Coordinates of C-alpha atoms in Angstrom, one line a residue:
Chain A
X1 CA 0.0 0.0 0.0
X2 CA 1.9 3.4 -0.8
X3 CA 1.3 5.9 1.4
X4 CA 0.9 10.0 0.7
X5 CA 3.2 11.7 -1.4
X6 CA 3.8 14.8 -2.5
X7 CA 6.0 17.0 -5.2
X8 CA 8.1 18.4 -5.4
X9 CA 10.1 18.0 -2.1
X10 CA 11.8 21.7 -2.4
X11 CA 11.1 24.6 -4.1
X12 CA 12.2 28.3 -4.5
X13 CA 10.1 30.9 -5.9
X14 CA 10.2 34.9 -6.3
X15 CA 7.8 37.4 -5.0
X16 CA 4.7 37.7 -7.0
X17 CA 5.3 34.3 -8.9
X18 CA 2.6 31.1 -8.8
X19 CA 3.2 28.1 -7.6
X20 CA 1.3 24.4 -7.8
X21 CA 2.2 21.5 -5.3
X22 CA 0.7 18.3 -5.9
X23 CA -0.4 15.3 -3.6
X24 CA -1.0 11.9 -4.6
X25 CA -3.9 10.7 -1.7
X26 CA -3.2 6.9 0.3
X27 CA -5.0 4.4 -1.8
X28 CA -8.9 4.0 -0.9
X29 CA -8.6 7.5 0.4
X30 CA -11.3 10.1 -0.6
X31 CA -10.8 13.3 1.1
X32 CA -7.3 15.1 1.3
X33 CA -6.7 18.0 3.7
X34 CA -3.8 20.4 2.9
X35 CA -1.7 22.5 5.8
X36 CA 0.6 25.2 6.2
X37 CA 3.5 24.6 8.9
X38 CA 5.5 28.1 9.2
X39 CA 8.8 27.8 10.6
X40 CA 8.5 26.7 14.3
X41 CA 4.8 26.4 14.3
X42 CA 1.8 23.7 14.4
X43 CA 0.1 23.1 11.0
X44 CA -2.7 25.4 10.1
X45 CA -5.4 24.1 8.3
X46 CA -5.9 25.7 4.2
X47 CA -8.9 23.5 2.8
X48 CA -10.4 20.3 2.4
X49 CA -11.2 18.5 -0.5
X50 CA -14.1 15.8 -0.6
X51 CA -14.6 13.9 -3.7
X52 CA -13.3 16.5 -6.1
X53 CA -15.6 19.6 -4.2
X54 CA -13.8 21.7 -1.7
X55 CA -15.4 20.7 1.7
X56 CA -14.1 23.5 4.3
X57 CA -11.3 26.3 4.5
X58 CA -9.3 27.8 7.0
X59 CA -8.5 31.2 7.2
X60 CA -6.5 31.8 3.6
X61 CA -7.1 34.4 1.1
X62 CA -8.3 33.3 -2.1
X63 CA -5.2 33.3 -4.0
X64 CA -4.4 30.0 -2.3
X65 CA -6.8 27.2 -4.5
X66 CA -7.0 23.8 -4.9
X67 CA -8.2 21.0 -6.9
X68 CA -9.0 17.2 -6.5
X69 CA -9.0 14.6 -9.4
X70 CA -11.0 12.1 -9.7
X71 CA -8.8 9.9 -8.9
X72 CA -8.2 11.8 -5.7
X73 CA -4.9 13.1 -6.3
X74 CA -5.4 16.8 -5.4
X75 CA -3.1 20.6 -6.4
X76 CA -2.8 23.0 -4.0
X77 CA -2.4 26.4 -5.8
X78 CA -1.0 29.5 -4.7
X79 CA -0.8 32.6 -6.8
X80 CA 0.8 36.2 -5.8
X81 CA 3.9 34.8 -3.7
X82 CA 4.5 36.6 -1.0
X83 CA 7.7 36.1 1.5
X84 CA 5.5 35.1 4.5
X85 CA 4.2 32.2 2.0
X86 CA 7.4 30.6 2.9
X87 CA 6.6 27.2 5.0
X88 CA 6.2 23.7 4.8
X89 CA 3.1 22.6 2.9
X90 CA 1.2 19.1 4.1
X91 CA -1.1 16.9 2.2
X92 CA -2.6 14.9 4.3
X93 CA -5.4 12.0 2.9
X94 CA -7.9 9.8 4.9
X95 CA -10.9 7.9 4.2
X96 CA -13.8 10.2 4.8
X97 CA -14.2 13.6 6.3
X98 CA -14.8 14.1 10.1
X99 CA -13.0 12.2 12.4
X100 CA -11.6 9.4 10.1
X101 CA -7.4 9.3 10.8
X102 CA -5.9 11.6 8.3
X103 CA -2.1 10.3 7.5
X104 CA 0.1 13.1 6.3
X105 CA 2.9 13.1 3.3
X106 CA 6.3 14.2 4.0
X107 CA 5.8 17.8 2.1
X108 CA 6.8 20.4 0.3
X109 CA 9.1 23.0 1.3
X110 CA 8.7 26.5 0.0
X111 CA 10.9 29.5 -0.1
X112 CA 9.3 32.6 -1.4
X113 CA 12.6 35.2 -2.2
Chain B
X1 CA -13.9 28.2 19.1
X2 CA -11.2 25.0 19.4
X3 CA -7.9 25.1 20.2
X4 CA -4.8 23.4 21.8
X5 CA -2.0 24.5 24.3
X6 CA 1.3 23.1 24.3
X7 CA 3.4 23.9 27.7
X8 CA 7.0 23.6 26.7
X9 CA 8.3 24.6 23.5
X10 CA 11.1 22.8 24.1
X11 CA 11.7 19.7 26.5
X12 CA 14.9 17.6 27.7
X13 CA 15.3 14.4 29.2
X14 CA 18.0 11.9 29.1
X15 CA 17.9 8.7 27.7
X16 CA 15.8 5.7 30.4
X17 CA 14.0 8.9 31.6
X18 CA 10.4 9.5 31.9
X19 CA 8.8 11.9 28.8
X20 CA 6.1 13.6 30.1
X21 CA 4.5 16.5 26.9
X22 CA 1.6 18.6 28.1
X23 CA -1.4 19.2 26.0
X24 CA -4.8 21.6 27.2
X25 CA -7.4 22.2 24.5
X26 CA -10.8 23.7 24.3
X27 CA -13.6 22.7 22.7
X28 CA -17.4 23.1 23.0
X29 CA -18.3 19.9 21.7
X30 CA -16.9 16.1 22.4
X31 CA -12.9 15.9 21.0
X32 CA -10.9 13.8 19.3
X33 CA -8.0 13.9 20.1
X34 CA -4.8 13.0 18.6
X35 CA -0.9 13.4 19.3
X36 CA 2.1 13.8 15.7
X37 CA 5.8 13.2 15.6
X38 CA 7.7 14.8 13.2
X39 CA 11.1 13.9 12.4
X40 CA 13.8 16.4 10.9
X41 CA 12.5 17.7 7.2
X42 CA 9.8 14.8 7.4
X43 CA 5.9 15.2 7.4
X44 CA 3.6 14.1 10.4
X45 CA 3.3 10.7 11.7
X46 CA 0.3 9.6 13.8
X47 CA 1.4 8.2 17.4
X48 CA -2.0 7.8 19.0
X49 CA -6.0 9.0 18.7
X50 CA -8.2 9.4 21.1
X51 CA -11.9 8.9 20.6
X52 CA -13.8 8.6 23.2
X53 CA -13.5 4.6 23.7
X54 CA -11.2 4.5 26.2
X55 CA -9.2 7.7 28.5
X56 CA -6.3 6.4 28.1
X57 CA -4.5 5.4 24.5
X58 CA -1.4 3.0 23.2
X59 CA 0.1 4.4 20.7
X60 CA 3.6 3.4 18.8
X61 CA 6.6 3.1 20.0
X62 CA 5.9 2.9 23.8
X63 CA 4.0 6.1 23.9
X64 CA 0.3 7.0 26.0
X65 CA -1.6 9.1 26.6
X66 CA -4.7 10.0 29.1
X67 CA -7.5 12.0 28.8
X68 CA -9.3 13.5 31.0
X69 CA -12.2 15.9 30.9
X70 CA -11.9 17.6 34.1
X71 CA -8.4 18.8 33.3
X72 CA -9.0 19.4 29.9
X73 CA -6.0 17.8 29.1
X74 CA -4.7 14.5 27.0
X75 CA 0.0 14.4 28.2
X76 CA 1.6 12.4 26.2
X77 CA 3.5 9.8 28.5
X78 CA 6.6 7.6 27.7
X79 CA 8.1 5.7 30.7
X80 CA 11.8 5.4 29.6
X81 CA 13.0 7.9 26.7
X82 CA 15.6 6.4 24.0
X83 CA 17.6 8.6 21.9
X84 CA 15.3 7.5 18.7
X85 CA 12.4 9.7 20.5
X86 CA 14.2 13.3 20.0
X87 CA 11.7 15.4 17.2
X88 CA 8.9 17.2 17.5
X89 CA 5.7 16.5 18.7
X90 CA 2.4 17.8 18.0
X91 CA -1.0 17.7 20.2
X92 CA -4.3 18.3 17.5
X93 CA -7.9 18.2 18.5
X94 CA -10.5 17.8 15.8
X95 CA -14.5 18.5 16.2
X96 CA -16.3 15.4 16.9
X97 CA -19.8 15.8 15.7
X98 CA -21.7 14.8 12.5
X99 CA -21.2 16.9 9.4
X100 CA -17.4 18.0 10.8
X101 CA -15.0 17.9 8.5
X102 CA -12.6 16.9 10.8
X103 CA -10.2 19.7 10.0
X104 CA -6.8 19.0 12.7
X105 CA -6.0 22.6 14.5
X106 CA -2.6 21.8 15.9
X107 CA -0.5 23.1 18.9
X108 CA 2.9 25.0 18.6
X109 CA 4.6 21.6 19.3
X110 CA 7.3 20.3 21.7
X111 CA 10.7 19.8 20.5
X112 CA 12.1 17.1 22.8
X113 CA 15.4 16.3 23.3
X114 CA 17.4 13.0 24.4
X115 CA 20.7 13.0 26.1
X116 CA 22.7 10.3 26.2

């Protein structure tokens, strides 16, 4: 069984560029949450995505957007770079929404110059 | 509104030691409740869950942890630390009530530290 991954593992980006990560969901998994992890902080929650319709959102401006495929791989989208966009992103997939165990990839690290 | 406390930003014990991380949260509805570990440039790894089956929860690698309501707390516990445990370790508390999403709102973490 593979587990979550993600790409790419690094990336650097200017001010004002766009950027696309992408996350390839646990198999059997339907729902995949991705999360911001600034430098020496807890995750924070961007959106959810539930069968290819986004299912919840955190406190992000719009320019961050995601989609989910329908074979529940999922983009997270960030357009406008600024330097405090710099962080870790996590995809995390689990089986439903709610309370089912959501298992995280190891992520992708951005640097916004 | 939820959230989670972590006491201790950073933590240090040496090896055969007991590890003791705090954890508070707040929530107006019934939690779930769940403790991370993350590893140098690595993503999260689930150690234990709590939902409201039992207070206190196995998890991997020798780690439990206890819930209770009273306190509002759910410490992570491991009697004897081994040099392996040093990373960073996250407390998360999720809604638990039909229609959540189950979004995870995470603590600051607790970097803990072995010595030999």
């Amino acid at each position: 069984e593979t587990g979550v991954t993600q790409s790419p593992t690094h990336l650097i980006k200017t001010r004002g560029q766009q950027v696309t990560l992408r996350c390839s969901s646990q198999s059997g998994h339907n729902t995949v949450s991705w999360y911001q992890q600034a430098l020496g902080q807890g995750p924070q929650f961007i959106f959810q995505y539930y069968r290819e319709e986004e299912n919840g959102r955190g406190n992000f401006p719009p320019r961050f957007s995601g989609l989910q495929f329908p074979n529940y791989s999922s983009e997270l989208n960030v357009n406008a770079l600024e330097l405090d966009d710099s962080a870790l992103y996590l995809c995390a997939s689990s089986l439903a929404t709610g309370t089912d165990t959501q298992y995280f990839g190891p992520g992708t690290r951005l640097t916004v110059l | 509104a939820q959230s989670v406390t972590q006491l201790g930003s950073h933590v240090s014990v040496s090896e055969g030691a007991l590890v003791l991380l705090r954890c508070n949260y707040s929530s107006s509805v019934p939690p779930y409740l769940f403790w991370y570990v993350q590893y140098p440039n690595q993503g999260l790894q689930l150690l234990l869950k709590y939902t409201s089956a039992a207070t206190l929860v196995k998890g991997i690698n020798g780690f439990e942890a206890e819930f209770k309501k009273s306190e509002t707390s759910f410490h992570l516990t491991k009697p004897s630390a081994h040099m392996r445990d040093a990373a960073e370790y996250f407390c998360a508390v999720t809604q638990n009530y039909g229609g959540s999403q189950g979004n995870l709102i995470f603590g600051k973490g607790t970097k803990l530290s072995v010595k030999p």
